[in-house]
Amino acid sequence: MTAPITVLGAGHAAVTLARELRKLDAETPLRIITADDGAYYYKPDLSKALAAGKDADGLIKQSPDQLREQLNAEVLTQTPVTRIAPDEHAVYAGDTRYDYSRLVLALGAEAIRPPFPGDAAARVHTANHRSDYAKFRAALQPGARVLIVGAGLIGCEFANDLAAAGYAVTVADIAGWPLPRLLPEVQGRALQAGLEQIGVQWKLENGVQSLNLSGDAIRAEFGDGSGAEFDTVLSAVGLRPHTALARDAGLECALGIVVDAHLQTSAPDIYAIGDCAQIGGRLLPYILPIAHAARALAPTLTGTATPAKLPAMPVIVKTPACPTLVSAPADVPGAWEVSGEAPDLEALYKDENGNPIGFALTGKATAKRAQYAAQMPPVFDPAA
Amino acid sequence: MQYKKWRCLICDYVYDEELGAPDDGIPPGTRWEDVPDSWTCPDCGASKDDFQMEEI
Ligand SMILES: Cc1cc2nc3c(=O)[nH]c(=O)nc-3n(C[C@H](O)[C@H](O)[C@H](O)COP(=O)(O)OP(=O)(O)OC[C@H]3O[C@@H](n4cnc5c(N)ncnc54)[C@H](O)[C@@H]3O)c2cc1C
Ligand SMILES: [Zn+2]
């Protein structure tokens, strides 16, 4: 019996890949091994679930049994893989060995947990998984004062969702405006103002210095010397791709697990996709790149080597208080050109040669997505 | 004939025939069967066969 195509992880990347695979090949044995409960959900829903009144179970789209049936796959849940052995064409979960024909790493990323000084660090929540959301939601008392650390995409989305659900939200960040890496200042200010209008308070240019218990509350000290009390703290300072397993197995890793145009890692028959992977020098921790990558990887796994070509893939920031859409430029020198009137602003990022390589739209300008997207170079082009 | 709506089973995006998907070059009023098979969900990238008709 041949060993199955094996996928580590059961998140959006793993499931999208498995679905694409089954469109091409209904029968080749497929095994999915995941550390979590294997219930499939759509992760972007996490940051709009509170206002929608959904608990963690309400976000489940497919149970493991439904996945087994729809994907004609073996799905091993609560099975954290502890070692990849490329020489043996096998992975291990503790002492149990699982042989693979081809292996796909869809391990995702972990929320970074900054080491906050103080005795309340253990009360800090993150929100990168459905299980995190379950704990966070359970900790929220009606009308709670919530401190969000980090004004990035996930921090801003939760700020909007929490405020819309009636919580008192403060967002702290050492940056001067929200989404500092994705928006020029004027647009960041528009987003800031939009969220302010629904009650969000800001502590910008302010790091959280310490978090200490104060009765049932948590007292935060900020960089400017001020302090305030909160009931719940959510850390949204960023994600770190899950590279440890790959690194230990000798696979090339940088920011993430390094893959080539065929999504192959530095080891034969091992591929990576989703938040754990790095392609063309970049992490692309979003939904649309997964769809494009899966459509290339599925035929590659079934015998037709197909390079991934990734177009520009704008991301909608789920902040209805100020609609925002970003197509992040690569990390190269350049400058934003902004036009329009707040909050309806359009910004184009041009590199030093004047080529447009990124854009951001806020307010009514978000309607111009297609027009801007058409000017963008591909994010990854195997021919280049 | 009444316009219909189709929901993406992955991300819940709704394709409304009345509105079309002008960003993707699909004009308002385009029936689902006339949306090209190569069209994908603008939010999650799922293909047309991952959509289901929504009862109204
Ligand atoms: C709150 C939030 C909102 C977001 N909103 C958007 C959005 O609006 N648009 C957008 O484009 N993107 C958004 N994103 C990003 C997007 O959701 C992710 O890029 C995508 O879901 C990543 O999928 P993944 O399968 O790579 O990772 P994950 O879903 O994290 O899956 C990783 C899997 O690996 C498993 N695993 C880990 N370690 C092991 C191990 N040792 N053994 C076995 N299994 C293991 C885990 O159990 C899990 O099943 C959002 C992210 C968050 C957190
Ligand atoms: Zn969709």
CSV table of C-alpha atoms in Angstrom, one decimal, chain A residues 142-306:
chain,number,residue,atom,x,y,z
A,142,PRO,CA,-21.1,42.8,29.3
A,143,GLY,CA,-19.8,46.3,28.8
A,144,ALA,CA,-16.2,45.3,29.8
A,145,ARG,CA,-13.3,47.7,29.3
A,146,VAL,CA,-11.0,46.0,26.8
A,147,LEU,CA,-7.5,47.0,26.0
A,148,ILE,CA,-6.2,45.9,22.6
A,149,VAL,CA,-2.5,45.9,22.2
A,150,GLY,CA,-1.5,46.4,18.6
A,151,ALA,CA,-3.2,48.6,16.0
A,152,GLY,CA,-2.6,46.3,13.0
A,153,LEU,CA,-5.2,44.6,10.9
A,154,ILE,CA,-6.4,42.2,13.6
A,155,GLY,CA,-6.3,44.8,16.4
A,156,CYS,CA,-8.4,47.3,14.3
A,157,GLU,CA,-10.9,44.6,13.3
A,158,PHE,CA,-11.4,43.5,16.9
A,159,ALA,CA,-11.7,47.2,18.0
A,160,ASN,CA,-14.5,47.7,15.5
A,161,ASP,CA,-16.2,44.4,16.4
A,162,LEU,CA,-15.9,44.9,20.2
A,163,ALA,CA,-17.1,48.5,20.0
A,164,ALA,CA,-20.1,47.5,17.9
A,165,ALA,CA,-20.9,44.9,20.4
A,166,GLY,CA,-21.0,47.4,23.2
A,167,TYR,CA,-17.6,47.1,24.9
A,168,ALA,CA,-15.4,50.0,25.9
A,169,VAL,CA,-12.4,49.7,23.7
A,170,THR,CA,-8.9,51.2,24.0
A,171,VAL,CA,-6.2,50.4,21.4
A,172,ALA,CA,-2.5,51.0,22.3
A,173,ASP,CA,0.4,50.9,19.8
A,174,ILE,CA,3.9,52.3,19.7
A,175,ALA,CA,3.1,53.4,16.1
A,176,GLY,CA,1.6,56.8,15.4
A,177,TRP,CA,-1.5,55.6,13.6
A,178,PRO,CA,-3.4,52.4,12.9
A,179,LEU,CA,-2.2,50.0,10.2
A,180,PRO,CA,1.2,51.8,10.1
A,181,ARG,CA,2.7,49.3,7.7
A,182,LEU,CA,-0.3,49.2,5.4
A,183,LEU,CA,-1.5,52.8,5.3
A,184,PRO,CA,0.0,56.3,4.9
A,185,GLU,CA,-0.6,58.5,7.8
A,186,VAL,CA,-3.7,60.4,6.4
A,187,GLN,CA,-5.5,57.2,5.8
A,188,GLY,CA,-4.5,55.8,9.2
A,189,ARG,CA,-6.0,59.0,10.7
A,190,ALA,CA,-9.2,58.5,8.8
A,191,LEU,CA,-9.5,54.9,10.1
A,192,GLN,CA,-8.6,56.2,13.6
A,193,ALA,CA,-11.4,58.8,13.4
A,194,GLY,CA,-13.9,56.4,12.0
A,195,LEU,CA,-13.3,54.0,14.9
A,196,GLU,CA,-13.3,56.9,17.4
A,197,GLN,CA,-16.8,57.7,16.2
A,198,ILE,CA,-18.0,54.4,17.4
A,199,GLY,CA,-16.3,54.9,20.8
A,200,VAL,CA,-12.8,53.4,20.4
A,201,GLN,CA,-10.1,55.3,22.3
A,202,TRP,CA,-6.5,55.4,21.3
A,203,LYS,CA,-3.2,55.3,23.0
A,204,LEU,CA,-0.9,55.8,20.1
A,205,GLU,CA,2.9,56.3,20.2
A,206,ASN,CA,2.5,54.4,23.5
A,207,GLY,CA,3.8,51.0,24.4
A,208,VAL,CA,2.3,49.0,27.2
A,209,GLN,CA,4.9,49.1,29.9
A,210,SER,CA,3.3,46.7,32.4
A,211,LEU,CA,0.1,44.9,33.3
A,212,ASN,CA,-0.7,44.3,36.9
A,213,LEU,CA,-3.7,42.9,38.7
A,214,SER,CA,-5.7,45.4,40.6
A,215,GLY,CA,-8.6,43.7,42.3
A,216,ASP,CA,-10.6,42.0,39.5
A,217,ALA,CA,-9.2,44.5,37.0
A,218,ILE,CA,-5.9,44.8,35.2
A,219,ARG,CA,-4.0,48.0,35.5
A,220,ALA,CA,-1.9,49.0,32.4
A,221,GLU,CA,0.9,51.5,32.5
A,222,PHE,CA,1.7,53.2,29.3
A,223,GLY,CA,4.9,54.7,27.8
A,224,ASP,CA,3.8,58.3,28.5
A,225,GLY,CA,3.5,57.5,32.2
A,226,SER,CA,-0.3,57.4,32.2
A,227,GLY,CA,-2.2,54.3,33.5
A,228,ALA,CA,-5.7,52.9,33.2
A,229,GLU,CA,-7.7,49.9,34.3
A,230,PHE,CA,-9.2,47.3,32.1
A,231,ASP,CA,-11.2,44.2,32.5
A,232,THR,CA,-9.8,42.2,29.6
A,233,VAL,CA,-6.6,42.5,27.5
A,234,LEU,CA,-6.3,41.3,23.9
A,235,SER,CA,-2.8,41.2,22.4
A,236,ALA,CA,-2.7,41.5,18.6
A,237,VAL,CA,0.9,42.5,18.0
A,238,GLY,CA,1.5,40.1,15.2
A,239,LEU,CA,2.0,36.5,14.1
A,240,ARG,CA,5.0,34.2,13.9
A,241,PRO,CA,4.9,31.5,11.3
A,242,HIS,CA,5.1,28.0,12.7
A,243,THR,CA,8.6,27.0,11.5
A,244,ALA,CA,10.0,25.0,14.4
A,245,LEU,CA,9.1,21.5,13.1
A,246,ALA,CA,10.5,22.4,9.6
A,247,ARG,CA,13.6,24.0,11.1
A,248,ASP,CA,14.3,21.0,13.3
A,249,ALA,CA,14.0,18.7,10.3
A,250,GLY,CA,16.7,20.7,8.4
A,251,LEU,CA,14.3,22.5,6.1
A,252,GLU,CA,15.3,26.0,5.0
A,253,CYS,CA,13.4,28.6,7.0
A,254,ALA,CA,13.7,32.4,7.1
A,255,LEU,CA,10.6,34.5,8.1
A,256,GLY,CA,8.6,31.4,7.3
A,257,ILE,CA,9.2,28.0,5.7
A,258,VAL,CA,10.9,28.9,2.5
A,259,VAL,CA,9.2,27.5,-0.7
A,260,ASP,CA,10.0,27.8,-4.4
A,261,ALA,CA,7.6,28.5,-7.2
A,262,HIS,CA,6.1,25.0,-6.9
A,263,LEU,CA,5.5,25.5,-3.2
A,264,GLN,CA,8.2,23.0,-2.5
A,265,THR,CA,10.5,23.4,0.6
A,266,SER,CA,14.2,22.7,0.5
A,267,ALA,CA,13.4,19.0,1.0
A,268,PRO,CA,12.0,16.8,-1.8
A,269,ASP,CA,8.4,15.8,-1.5
A,270,ILE,CA,7.7,18.4,1.2
A,271,TYR,CA,5.6,21.4,0.4
A,272,ALA,CA,4.3,24.3,2.5
A,273,ILE,CA,1.2,26.6,2.1
A,274,GLY,CA,-0.6,29.3,4.1
A,275,ASP,CA,0.6,31.3,7.0
A,276,CYS,CA,3.6,29.1,7.7
A,277,ALA,CA,5.1,29.5,4.2
A,278,GLN,CA,7.4,32.2,2.7
A,279,ILE,CA,7.3,32.6,-1.1
A,280,GLY,CA,9.4,35.0,-3.1
A,281,GLY,CA,10.9,36.4,0.1
A,282,ARG,CA,7.5,37.3,1.6
A,283,LEU,CA,5.0,36.1,4.0
A,284,LEU,CA,1.4,36.3,2.6
A,285,PRO,CA,-0.7,35.6,5.7
A,286,TYR,CA,-4.1,36.1,4.0
A,287,ILE,CA,-6.9,34.1,2.5
A,288,LEU,CA,-6.6,34.8,-1.2
A,289,PRO,CA,-3.0,33.7,-1.6
A,290,ILE,CA,-4.1,30.3,-0.2
A,291,ALA,CA,-6.7,29.9,-3.0
A,292,HIS,CA,-4.1,30.7,-5.7
A,293,ALA,CA,-1.4,28.5,-4.1
A,294,ALA,CA,-3.8,25.6,-3.6
A,295,ARG,CA,-4.8,25.7,-7.3
A,296,ALA,CA,-1.1,25.2,-8.2
A,297,LEU,CA,-0.1,22.8,-5.5
A,298,ALA,CA,-3.0,20.4,-6.1
A,299,PRO,CA,-1.9,19.5,-9.7
A,300,THR,CA,1.7,19.4,-8.6
A,301,LEU,CA,0.9,16.8,-5.9
A,302,THR,CA,-1.0,14.7,-8.4
A,303,GLY,CA,1.9,14.7,-10.9
A,304,THR,CA,1.6,17.8,-13.1
A,305,ALA,CA,4.2,20.3,-11.8
A,306,THR,CA,2.5,23.7,-11.8
